[in-house]
Tab-separated table of C-alpha atoms (C1' of nucleotides) in Angstrom:
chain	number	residue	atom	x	y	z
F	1	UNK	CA	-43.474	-1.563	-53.860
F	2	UNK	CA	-45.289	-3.311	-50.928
F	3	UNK	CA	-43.582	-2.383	-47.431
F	4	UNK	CA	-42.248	-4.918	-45.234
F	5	UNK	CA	-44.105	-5.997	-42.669
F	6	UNK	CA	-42.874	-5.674	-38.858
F	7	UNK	CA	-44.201	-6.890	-35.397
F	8	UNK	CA	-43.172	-5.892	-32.349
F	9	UNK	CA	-45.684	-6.034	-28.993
F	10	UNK	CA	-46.051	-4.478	-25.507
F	11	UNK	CA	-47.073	-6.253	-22.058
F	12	UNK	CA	-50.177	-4.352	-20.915
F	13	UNK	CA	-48.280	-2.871	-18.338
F	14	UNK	CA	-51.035	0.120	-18.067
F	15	UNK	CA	-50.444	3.684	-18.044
F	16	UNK	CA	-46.676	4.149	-19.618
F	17	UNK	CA	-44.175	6.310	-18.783
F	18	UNK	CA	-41.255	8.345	-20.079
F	19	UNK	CA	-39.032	5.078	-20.422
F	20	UNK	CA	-41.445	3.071	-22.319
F	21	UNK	CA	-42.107	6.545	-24.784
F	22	UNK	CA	-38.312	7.163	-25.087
F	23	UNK	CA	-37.200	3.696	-25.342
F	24	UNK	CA	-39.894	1.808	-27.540
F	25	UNK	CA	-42.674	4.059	-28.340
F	26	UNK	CA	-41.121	6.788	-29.810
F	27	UNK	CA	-39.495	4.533	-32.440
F	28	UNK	CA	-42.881	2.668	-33.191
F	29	UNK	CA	-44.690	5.651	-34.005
F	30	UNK	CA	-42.073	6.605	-36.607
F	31	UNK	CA	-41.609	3.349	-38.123
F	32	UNK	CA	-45.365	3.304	-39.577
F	33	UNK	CA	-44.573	5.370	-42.687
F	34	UNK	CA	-41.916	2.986	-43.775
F	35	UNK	CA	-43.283	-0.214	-42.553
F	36	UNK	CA	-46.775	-2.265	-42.466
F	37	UNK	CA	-46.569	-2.231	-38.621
F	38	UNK	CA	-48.729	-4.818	-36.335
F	39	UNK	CA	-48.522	-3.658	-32.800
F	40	UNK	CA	-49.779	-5.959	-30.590
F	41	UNK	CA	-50.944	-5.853	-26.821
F	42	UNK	CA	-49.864	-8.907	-25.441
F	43	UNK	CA	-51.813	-9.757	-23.050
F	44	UNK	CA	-51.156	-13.795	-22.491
F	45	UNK	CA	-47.474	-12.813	-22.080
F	46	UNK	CA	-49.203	-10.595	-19.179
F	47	UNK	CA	-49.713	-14.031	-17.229
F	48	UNK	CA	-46.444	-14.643	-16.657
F	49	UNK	CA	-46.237	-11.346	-14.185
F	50	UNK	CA	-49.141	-11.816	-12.647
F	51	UNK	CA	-51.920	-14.689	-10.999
F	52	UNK	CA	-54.150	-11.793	-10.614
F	53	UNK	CA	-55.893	-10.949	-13.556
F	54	UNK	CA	-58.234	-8.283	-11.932
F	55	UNK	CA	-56.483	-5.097	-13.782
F	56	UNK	CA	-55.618	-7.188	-17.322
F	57	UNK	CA	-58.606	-5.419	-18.582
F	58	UNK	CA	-58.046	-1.670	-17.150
F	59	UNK	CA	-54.295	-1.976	-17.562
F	60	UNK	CA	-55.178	-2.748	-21.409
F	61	UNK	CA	-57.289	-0.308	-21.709
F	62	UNK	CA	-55.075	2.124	-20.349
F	63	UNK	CA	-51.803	1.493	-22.359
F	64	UNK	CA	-54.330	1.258	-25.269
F	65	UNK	CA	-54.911	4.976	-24.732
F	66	UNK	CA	-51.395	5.643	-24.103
F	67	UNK	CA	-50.058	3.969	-27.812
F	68	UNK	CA	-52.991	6.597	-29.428
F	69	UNK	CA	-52.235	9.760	-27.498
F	70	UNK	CA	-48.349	9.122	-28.403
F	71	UNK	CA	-49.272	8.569	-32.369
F	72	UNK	CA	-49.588	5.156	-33.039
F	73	UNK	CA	-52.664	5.483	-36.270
F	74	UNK	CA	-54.964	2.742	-36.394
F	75	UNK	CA	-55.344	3.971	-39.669
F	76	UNK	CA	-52.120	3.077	-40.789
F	77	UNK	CA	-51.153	0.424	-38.196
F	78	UNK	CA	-52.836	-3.160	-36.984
F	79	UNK	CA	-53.473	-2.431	-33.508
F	80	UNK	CA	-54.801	-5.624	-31.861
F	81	UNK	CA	-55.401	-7.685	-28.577
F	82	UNK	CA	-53.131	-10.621	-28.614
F	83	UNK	CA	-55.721	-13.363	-27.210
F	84	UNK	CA	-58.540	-12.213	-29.291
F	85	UNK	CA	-55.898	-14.292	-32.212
F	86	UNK	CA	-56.412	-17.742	-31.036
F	87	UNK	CA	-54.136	-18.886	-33.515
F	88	UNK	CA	-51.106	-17.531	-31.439
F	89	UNK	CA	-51.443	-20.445	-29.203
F	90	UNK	CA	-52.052	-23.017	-31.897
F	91	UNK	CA	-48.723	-21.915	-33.531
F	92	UNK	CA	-47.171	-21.448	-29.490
F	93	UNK	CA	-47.835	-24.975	-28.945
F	94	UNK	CA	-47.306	-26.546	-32.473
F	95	UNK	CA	-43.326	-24.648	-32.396
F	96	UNK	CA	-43.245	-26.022	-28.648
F	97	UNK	CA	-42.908	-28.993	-30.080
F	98	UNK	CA	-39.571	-28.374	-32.232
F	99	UNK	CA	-38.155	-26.113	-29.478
F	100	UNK	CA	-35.082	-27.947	-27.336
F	101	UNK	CA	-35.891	-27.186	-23.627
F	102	UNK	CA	-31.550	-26.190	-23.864
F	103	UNK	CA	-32.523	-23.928	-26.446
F	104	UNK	CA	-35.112	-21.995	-23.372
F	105	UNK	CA	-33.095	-22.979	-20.564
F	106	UNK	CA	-29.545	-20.646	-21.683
F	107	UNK	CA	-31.957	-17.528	-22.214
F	108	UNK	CA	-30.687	-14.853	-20.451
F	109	UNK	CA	-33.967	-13.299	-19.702
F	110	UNK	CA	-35.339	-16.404	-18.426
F	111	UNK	CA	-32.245	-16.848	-15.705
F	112	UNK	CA	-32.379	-13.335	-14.710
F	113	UNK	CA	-36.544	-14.173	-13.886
F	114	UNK	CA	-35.002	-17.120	-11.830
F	115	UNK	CA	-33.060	-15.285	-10.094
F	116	UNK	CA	-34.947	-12.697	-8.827
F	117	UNK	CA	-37.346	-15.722	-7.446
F	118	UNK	CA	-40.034	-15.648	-10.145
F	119	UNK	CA	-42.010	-19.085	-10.211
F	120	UNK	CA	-40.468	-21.340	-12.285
F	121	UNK	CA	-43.581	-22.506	-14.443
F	122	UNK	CA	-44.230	-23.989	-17.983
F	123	UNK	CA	-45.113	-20.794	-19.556
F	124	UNK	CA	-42.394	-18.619	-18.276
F	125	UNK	CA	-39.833	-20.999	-19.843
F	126	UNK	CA	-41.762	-21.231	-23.141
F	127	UNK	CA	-42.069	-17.263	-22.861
F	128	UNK	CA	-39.536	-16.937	-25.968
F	129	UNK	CA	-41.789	-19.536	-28.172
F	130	UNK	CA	-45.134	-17.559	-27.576
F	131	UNK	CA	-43.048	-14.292	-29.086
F	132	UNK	CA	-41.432	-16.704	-31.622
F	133	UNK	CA	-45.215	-17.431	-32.515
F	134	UNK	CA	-46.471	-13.896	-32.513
F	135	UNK	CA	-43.567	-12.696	-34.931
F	136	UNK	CA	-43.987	-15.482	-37.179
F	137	UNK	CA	-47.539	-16.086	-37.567
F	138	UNK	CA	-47.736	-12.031	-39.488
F	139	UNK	CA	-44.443	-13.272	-41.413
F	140	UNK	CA	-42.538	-9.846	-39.987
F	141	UNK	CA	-39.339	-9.967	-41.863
F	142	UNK	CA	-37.892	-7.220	-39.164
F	143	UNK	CA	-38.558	-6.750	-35.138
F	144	UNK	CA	-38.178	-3.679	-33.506
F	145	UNK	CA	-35.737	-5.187	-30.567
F	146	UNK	CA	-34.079	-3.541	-27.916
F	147	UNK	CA	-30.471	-4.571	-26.553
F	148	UNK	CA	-32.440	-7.245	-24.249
F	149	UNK	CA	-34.970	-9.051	-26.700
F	150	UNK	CA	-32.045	-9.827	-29.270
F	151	UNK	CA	-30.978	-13.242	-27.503
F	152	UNK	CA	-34.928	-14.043	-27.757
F	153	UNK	CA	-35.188	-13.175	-31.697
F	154	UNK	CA	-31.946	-15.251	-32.264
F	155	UNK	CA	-33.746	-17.957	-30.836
F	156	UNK	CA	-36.962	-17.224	-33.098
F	157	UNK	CA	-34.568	-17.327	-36.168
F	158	UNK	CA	-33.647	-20.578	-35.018
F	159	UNK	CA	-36.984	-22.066	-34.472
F	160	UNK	CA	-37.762	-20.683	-37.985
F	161	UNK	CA	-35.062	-22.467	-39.519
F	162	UNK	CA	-35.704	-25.340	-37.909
F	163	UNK	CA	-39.420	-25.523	-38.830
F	164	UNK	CA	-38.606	-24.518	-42.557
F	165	UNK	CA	-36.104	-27.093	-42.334
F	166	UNK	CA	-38.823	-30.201	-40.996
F	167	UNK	CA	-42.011	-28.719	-42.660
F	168	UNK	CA	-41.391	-26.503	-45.496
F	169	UNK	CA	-40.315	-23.395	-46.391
F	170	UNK	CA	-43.120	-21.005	-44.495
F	171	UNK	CA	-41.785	-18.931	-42.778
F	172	UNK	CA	-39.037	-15.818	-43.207
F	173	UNK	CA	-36.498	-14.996	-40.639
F	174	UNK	CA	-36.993	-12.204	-39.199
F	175	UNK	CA	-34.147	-9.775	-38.451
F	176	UNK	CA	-33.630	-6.995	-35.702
F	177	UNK	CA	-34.559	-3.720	-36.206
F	178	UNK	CA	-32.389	-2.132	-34.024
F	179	UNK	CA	-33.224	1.214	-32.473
F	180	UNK	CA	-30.887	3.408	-30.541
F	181	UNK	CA	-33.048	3.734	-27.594
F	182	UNK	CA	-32.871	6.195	-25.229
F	183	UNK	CA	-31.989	5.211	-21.974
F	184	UNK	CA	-33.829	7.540	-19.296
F	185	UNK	CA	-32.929	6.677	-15.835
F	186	UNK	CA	-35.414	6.629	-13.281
F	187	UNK	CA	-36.250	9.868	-10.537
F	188	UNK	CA	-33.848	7.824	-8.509
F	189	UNK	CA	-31.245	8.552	-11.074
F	190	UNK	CA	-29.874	4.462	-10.063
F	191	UNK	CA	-32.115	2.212	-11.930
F	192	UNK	CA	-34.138	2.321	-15.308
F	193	UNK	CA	-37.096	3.706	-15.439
F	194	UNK	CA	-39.947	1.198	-14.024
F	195	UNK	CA	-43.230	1.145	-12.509
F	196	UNK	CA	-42.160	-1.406	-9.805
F	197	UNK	CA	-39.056	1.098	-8.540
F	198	UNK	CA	-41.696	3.426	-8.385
F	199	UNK	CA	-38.931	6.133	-9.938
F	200	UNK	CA	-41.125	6.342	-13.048
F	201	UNK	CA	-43.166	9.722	-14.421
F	202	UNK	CA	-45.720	8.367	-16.620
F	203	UNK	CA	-47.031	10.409	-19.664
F	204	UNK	CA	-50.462	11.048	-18.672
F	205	UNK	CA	-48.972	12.678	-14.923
F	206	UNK	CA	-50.415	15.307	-13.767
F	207	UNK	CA	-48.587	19.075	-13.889
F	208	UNK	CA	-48.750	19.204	-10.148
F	209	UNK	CA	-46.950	15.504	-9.544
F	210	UNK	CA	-44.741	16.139	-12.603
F	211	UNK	CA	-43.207	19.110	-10.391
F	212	UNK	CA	-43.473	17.294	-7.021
F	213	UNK	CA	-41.577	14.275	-8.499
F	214	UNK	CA	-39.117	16.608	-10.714
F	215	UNK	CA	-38.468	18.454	-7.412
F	216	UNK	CA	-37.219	15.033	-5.562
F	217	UNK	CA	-35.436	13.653	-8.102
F	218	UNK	CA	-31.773	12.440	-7.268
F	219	UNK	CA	-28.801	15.226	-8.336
F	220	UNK	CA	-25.134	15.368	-8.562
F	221	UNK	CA	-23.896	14.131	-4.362
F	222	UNK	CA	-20.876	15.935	-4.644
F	223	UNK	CA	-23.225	19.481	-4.522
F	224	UNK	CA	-24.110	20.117	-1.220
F	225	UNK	CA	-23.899	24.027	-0.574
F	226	UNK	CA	-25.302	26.106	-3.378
F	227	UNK	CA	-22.140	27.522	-4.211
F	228	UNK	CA	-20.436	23.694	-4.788
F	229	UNK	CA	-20.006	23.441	-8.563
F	230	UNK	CA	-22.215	20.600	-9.915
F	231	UNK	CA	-21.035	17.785	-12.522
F	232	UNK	CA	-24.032	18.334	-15.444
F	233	UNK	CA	-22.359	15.504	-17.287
F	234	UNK	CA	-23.061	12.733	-14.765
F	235	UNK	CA	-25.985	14.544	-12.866
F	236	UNK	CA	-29.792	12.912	-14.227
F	237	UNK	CA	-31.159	15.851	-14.217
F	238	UNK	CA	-29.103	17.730	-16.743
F	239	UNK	CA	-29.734	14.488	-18.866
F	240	UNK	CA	-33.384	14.775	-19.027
F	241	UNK	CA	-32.615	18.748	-19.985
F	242	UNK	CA	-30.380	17.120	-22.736
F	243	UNK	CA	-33.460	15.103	-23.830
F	244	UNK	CA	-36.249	17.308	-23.334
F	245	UNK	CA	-34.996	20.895	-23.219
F	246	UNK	CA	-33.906	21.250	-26.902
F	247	UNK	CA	-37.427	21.226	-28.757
F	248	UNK	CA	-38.338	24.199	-25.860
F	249	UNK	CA	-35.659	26.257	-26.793
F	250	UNK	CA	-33.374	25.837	-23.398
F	251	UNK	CA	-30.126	26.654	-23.422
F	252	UNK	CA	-28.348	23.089	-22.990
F	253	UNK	CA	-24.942	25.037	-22.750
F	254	UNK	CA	-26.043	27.607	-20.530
F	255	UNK	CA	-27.473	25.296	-18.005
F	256	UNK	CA	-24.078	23.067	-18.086
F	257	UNK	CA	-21.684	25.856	-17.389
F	258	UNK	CA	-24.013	28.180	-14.637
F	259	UNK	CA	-23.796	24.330	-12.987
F	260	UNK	CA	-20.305	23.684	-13.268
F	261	UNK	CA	-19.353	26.881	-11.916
F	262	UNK	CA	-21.868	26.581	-8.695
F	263	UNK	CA	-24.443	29.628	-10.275
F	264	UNK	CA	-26.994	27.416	-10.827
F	265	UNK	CA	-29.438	25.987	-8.069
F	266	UNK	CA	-30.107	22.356	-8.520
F	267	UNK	CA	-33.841	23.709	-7.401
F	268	UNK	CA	-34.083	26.003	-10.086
F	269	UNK	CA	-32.755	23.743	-12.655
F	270	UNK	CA	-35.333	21.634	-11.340
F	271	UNK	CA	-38.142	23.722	-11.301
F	272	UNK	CA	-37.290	24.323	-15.178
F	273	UNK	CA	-37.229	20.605	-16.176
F	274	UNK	CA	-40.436	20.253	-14.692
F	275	UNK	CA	-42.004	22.883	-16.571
F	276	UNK	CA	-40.017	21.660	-19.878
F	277	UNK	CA	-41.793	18.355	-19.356
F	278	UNK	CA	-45.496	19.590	-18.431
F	279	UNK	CA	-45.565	21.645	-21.761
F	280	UNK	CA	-43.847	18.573	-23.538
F	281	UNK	CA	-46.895	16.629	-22.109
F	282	UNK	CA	-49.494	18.727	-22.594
F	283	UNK	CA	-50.811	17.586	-26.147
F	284	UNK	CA	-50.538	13.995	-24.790
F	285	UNK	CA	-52.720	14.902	-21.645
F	286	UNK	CA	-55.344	16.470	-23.630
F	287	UNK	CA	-55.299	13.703	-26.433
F	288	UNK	CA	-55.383	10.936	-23.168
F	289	UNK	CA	-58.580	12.710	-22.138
F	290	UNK	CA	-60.341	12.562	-25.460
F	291	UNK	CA	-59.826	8.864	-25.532
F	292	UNK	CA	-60.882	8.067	-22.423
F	293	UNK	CA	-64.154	9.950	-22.638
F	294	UNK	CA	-64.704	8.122	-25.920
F	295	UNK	CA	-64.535	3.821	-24.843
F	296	UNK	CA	-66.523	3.134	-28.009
F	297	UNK	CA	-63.756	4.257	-30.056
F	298	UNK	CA	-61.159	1.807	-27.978
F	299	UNK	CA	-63.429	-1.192	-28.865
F	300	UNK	CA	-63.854	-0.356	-32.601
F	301	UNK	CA	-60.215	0.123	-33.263
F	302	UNK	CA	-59.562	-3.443	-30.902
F	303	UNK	CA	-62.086	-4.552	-33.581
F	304	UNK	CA	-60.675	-3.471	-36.508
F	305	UNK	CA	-57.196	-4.818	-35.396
F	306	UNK	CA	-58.650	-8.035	-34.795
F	307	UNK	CA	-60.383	-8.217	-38.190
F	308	UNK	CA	-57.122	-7.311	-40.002
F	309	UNK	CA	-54.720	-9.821	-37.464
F	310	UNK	CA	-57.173	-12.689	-37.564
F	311	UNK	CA	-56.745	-12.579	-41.111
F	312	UNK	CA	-53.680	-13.083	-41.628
F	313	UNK	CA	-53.405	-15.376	-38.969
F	314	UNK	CA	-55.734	-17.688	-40.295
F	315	UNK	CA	-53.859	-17.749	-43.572
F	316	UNK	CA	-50.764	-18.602	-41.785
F	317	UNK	CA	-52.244	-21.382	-39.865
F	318	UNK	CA	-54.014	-22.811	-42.500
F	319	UNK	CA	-50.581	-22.834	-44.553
F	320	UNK	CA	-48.656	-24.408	-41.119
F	321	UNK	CA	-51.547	-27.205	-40.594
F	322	UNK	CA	-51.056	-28.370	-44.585
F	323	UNK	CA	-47.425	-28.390	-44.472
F	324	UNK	CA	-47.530	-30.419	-41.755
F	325	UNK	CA	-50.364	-32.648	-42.808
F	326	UNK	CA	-52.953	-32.051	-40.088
F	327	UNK	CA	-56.326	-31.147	-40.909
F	328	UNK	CA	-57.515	-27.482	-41.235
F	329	UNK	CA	-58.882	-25.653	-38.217
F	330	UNK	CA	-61.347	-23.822	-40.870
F	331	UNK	CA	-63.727	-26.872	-41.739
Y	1	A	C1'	-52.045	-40.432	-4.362
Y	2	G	C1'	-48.078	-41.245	-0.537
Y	3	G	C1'	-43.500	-39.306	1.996
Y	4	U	C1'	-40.312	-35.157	3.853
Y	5	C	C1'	-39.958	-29.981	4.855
Y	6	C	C1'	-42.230	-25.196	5.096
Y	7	G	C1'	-46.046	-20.881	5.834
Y	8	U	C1'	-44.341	-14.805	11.123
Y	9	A	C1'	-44.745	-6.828	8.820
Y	10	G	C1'	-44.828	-4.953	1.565
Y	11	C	C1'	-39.685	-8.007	1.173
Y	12	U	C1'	-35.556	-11.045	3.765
Y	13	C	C1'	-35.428	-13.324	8.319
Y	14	A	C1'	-35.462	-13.609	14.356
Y	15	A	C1'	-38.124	-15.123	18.798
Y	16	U	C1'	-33.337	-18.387	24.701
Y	17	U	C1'	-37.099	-24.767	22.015
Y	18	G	C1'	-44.157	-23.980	25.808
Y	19	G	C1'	-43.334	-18.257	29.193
Y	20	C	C1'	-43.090	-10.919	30.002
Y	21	U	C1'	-46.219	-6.104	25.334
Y	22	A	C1'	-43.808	-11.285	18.640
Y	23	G	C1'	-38.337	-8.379	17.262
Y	24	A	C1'	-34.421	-6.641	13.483
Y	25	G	C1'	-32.680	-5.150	8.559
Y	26	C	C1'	-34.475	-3.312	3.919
Y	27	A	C1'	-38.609	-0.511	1.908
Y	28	C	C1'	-42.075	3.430	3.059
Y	29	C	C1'	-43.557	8.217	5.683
Y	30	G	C1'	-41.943	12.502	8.825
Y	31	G	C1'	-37.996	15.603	11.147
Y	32	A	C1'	-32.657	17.422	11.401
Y	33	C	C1'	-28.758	18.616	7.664
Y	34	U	C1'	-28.747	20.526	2.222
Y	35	C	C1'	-30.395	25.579	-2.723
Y	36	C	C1'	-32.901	20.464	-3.697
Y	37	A	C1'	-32.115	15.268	-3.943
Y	38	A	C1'	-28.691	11.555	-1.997
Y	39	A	C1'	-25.664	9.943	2.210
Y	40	U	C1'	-25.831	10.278	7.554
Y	41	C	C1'	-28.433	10.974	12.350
Y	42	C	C1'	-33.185	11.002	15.023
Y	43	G	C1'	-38.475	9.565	15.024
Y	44	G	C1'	-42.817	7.062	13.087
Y	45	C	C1'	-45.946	3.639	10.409
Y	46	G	C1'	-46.312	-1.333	9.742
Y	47	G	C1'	-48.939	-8.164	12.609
Y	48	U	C1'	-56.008	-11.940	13.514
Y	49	U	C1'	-47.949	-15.496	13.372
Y	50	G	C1'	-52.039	-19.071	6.297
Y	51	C	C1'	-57.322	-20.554	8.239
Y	52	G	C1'	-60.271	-23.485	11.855
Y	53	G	C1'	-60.437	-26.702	16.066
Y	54	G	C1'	-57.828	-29.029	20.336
Y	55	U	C1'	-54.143	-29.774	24.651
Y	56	U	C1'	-52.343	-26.247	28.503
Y	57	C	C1'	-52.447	-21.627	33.924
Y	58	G	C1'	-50.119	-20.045	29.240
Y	59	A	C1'	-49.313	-21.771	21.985
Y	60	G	C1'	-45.685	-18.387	16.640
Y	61	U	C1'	-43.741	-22.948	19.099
Y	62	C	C1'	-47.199	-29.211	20.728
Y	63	C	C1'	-51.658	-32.278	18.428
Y	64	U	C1'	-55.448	-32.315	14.502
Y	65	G	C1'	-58.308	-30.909	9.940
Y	66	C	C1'	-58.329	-27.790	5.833
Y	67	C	C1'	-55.769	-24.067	2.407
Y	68	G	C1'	-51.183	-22.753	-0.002
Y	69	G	C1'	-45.943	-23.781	-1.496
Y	70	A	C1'	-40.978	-26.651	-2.307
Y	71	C	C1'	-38.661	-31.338	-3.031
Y	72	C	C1'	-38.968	-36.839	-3.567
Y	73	U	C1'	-41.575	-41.589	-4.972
Y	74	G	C1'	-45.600	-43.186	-7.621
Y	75	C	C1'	-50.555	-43.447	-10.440
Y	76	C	C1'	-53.666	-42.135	-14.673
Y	77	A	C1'	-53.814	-40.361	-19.645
RNA sequence: AGGUCCGUAGCUCAAUUGGCUAGAGCACCGGACUCCAAAUCCGGCGGUUGCGGGUUCGAGUCCUGCCGGACCUGCCA
């Protein structure tokens, strides 16, 4: 039986860290036996962060590396470059057209972006219609979504419908796949973990900053004097050891009673995570270095992905310009 | 294209309306405190006031030309 297909995509955000592993990468690299997975890096989504387009190339590059060293397979995955597939702005601006700007406007995503000041430009608005495009033009009957991209695939279910509805029955609607990510605060124990908080440890980190940052992360307020008991259940650092500690053989239950009953230094608990995550990372260091010594390798996989993506993208497009009576792009 | 307003530290804003060395909060770094971190208290870093020209004893402030942005009215497709 053939699998079913899935899409899901990453902003070339460069080097990741332990919040983009836990909460999307993790579950990608597992999905590949039971799916044909197309992971995409999406770099014209990229534009709407940034005018400055300087890093694009190292920051793909880098997250590139990062998707390999965690065990994403271009051997059994599509692993491709988003704007080396033309055809995702064809189909953008062709599903532009049957998109209600109310439809864009009541996207939570899009008023949060607002809020926090972000430029209110063209693209940033149509943001949910360039994913709608990238999801439909492979035909992915299921998306990997977190909690904050489902109010975006409802909307590409819609525009599906509708096109099926005007043109033609092309396209499938594609349903969540819904992961129980992992939430991993950041160092500063507060917010989630980002690369603009700066509270972030990213995969590749070295051993020494892994420590350094481990060593200032935030702990449980109501310890002050070593003696004070500690609260493991609401204290970020005992929730990393929940996360990381078990495949290293630590003693989750040891940990949570020496620090309710005061025996256990929050710098000693500390100085354990670190280590925990060091080893954890180890593999992934060494892997990271392999790649990067190895560029030729980055561009023939980018290659291949593009070979195997343009393919079916052309089929798709081909099939959207008939249905809708417009000539075909191919000549 | 025309009109109105705006541009000051990484961010948000001040500067008695032309007058002393351009200030404050947040952020960041360091110290005290703490087993650490946080909170708190001290201290520090941070500026060619968008760029250029002019008026003046003196310009962040006034005039002018560019650059950049917001809003309004149009023009072309």
């Amino acid at each position: 039986m053939k699998k079913e297909r899935i899409l899901s995509g990453m902003r070339p955000s460069g080097k990741l860290h332990l919040g983009n592993y836990l909460g999307a990468l993790s579950d990608w690299v597992k999905q590949q036996e039971k799916y044909e997975c197309f992971f995409m890096i999406a770099d014209w989504h990229a534009l709407t962060d940034r005018t400055d387009t300087r890093q694009i190339h190292q920051d793909t590059q880098d997250m590139l590396i990062d998707w390999l060293a965690a065990g994403l397979s271009p051997q059994e995955s599509t692993l491709f470059l988003q704007s080396q597939i033309p055809e995702h702005a064809e189909l953008h601006l062709i599903l532009s057209m049957i998109t209600p700007v109310s439809w864009l406007e009541r996207c939570p995503t899009y008023k949060e972006k607002l809020e926090i000041g972000q430029e209110n430009n063209y693209g940033l608005l149509g943001y949910p219609v360039l994913q709608t495009a990238d999801i439909l033009m492979y035909k992915a009957s299921k998306v990997p979504v977190g909690e904050d991209q489902l109010p975006h695939l409802e909307l590409s279910r819609e525009i599906a419908r509708r096109f099926n509805y005007l043109y033609g029955n092309i396209f499938p609607e594609p349903e969540p796949l819904r992961y129980d990510a992992v939430k991993v605060l950041g160092l500063d124990g507060k917010k989630k973990m980002s690369k603009s908080y700066s509270n972030e440890i990213a995969l590749s980190e070295e051993p020494r900053l892994i420590e350094k940052k481990v060593l200032g992360m935030f702990t449980d307020p109501r310890k002050i004097y070593l003696k004070d008991p500690g609260h493991p259940e609401e204290c970020n650092v005992y929730s990393y050891h929940r996360i990381f500690g078990p495949s290293w053989g630590k003693d989750l239950d040891g940990i949570f009673q020496d620090c309710r009953e005061g025996r256990l230094p929050c710098t000693r608990c500390k100085k354990d995570l670190a280590q925990v995550l060091i080893k954890a990372l180890a593999p992934f260091r060494e892997r990271r270095k392999e790649l990067e010594a190895n560029p030729s390798e980055l561009e023939k996989i980018l290659a291949e992905g593009k070979k195997a993506a343009s393919e079916v993208a052309r089929a798709t497009s081909d099939e959207v310009r008939k249905a809708m009576h417009i000539s075909s792009a191919q000549g």
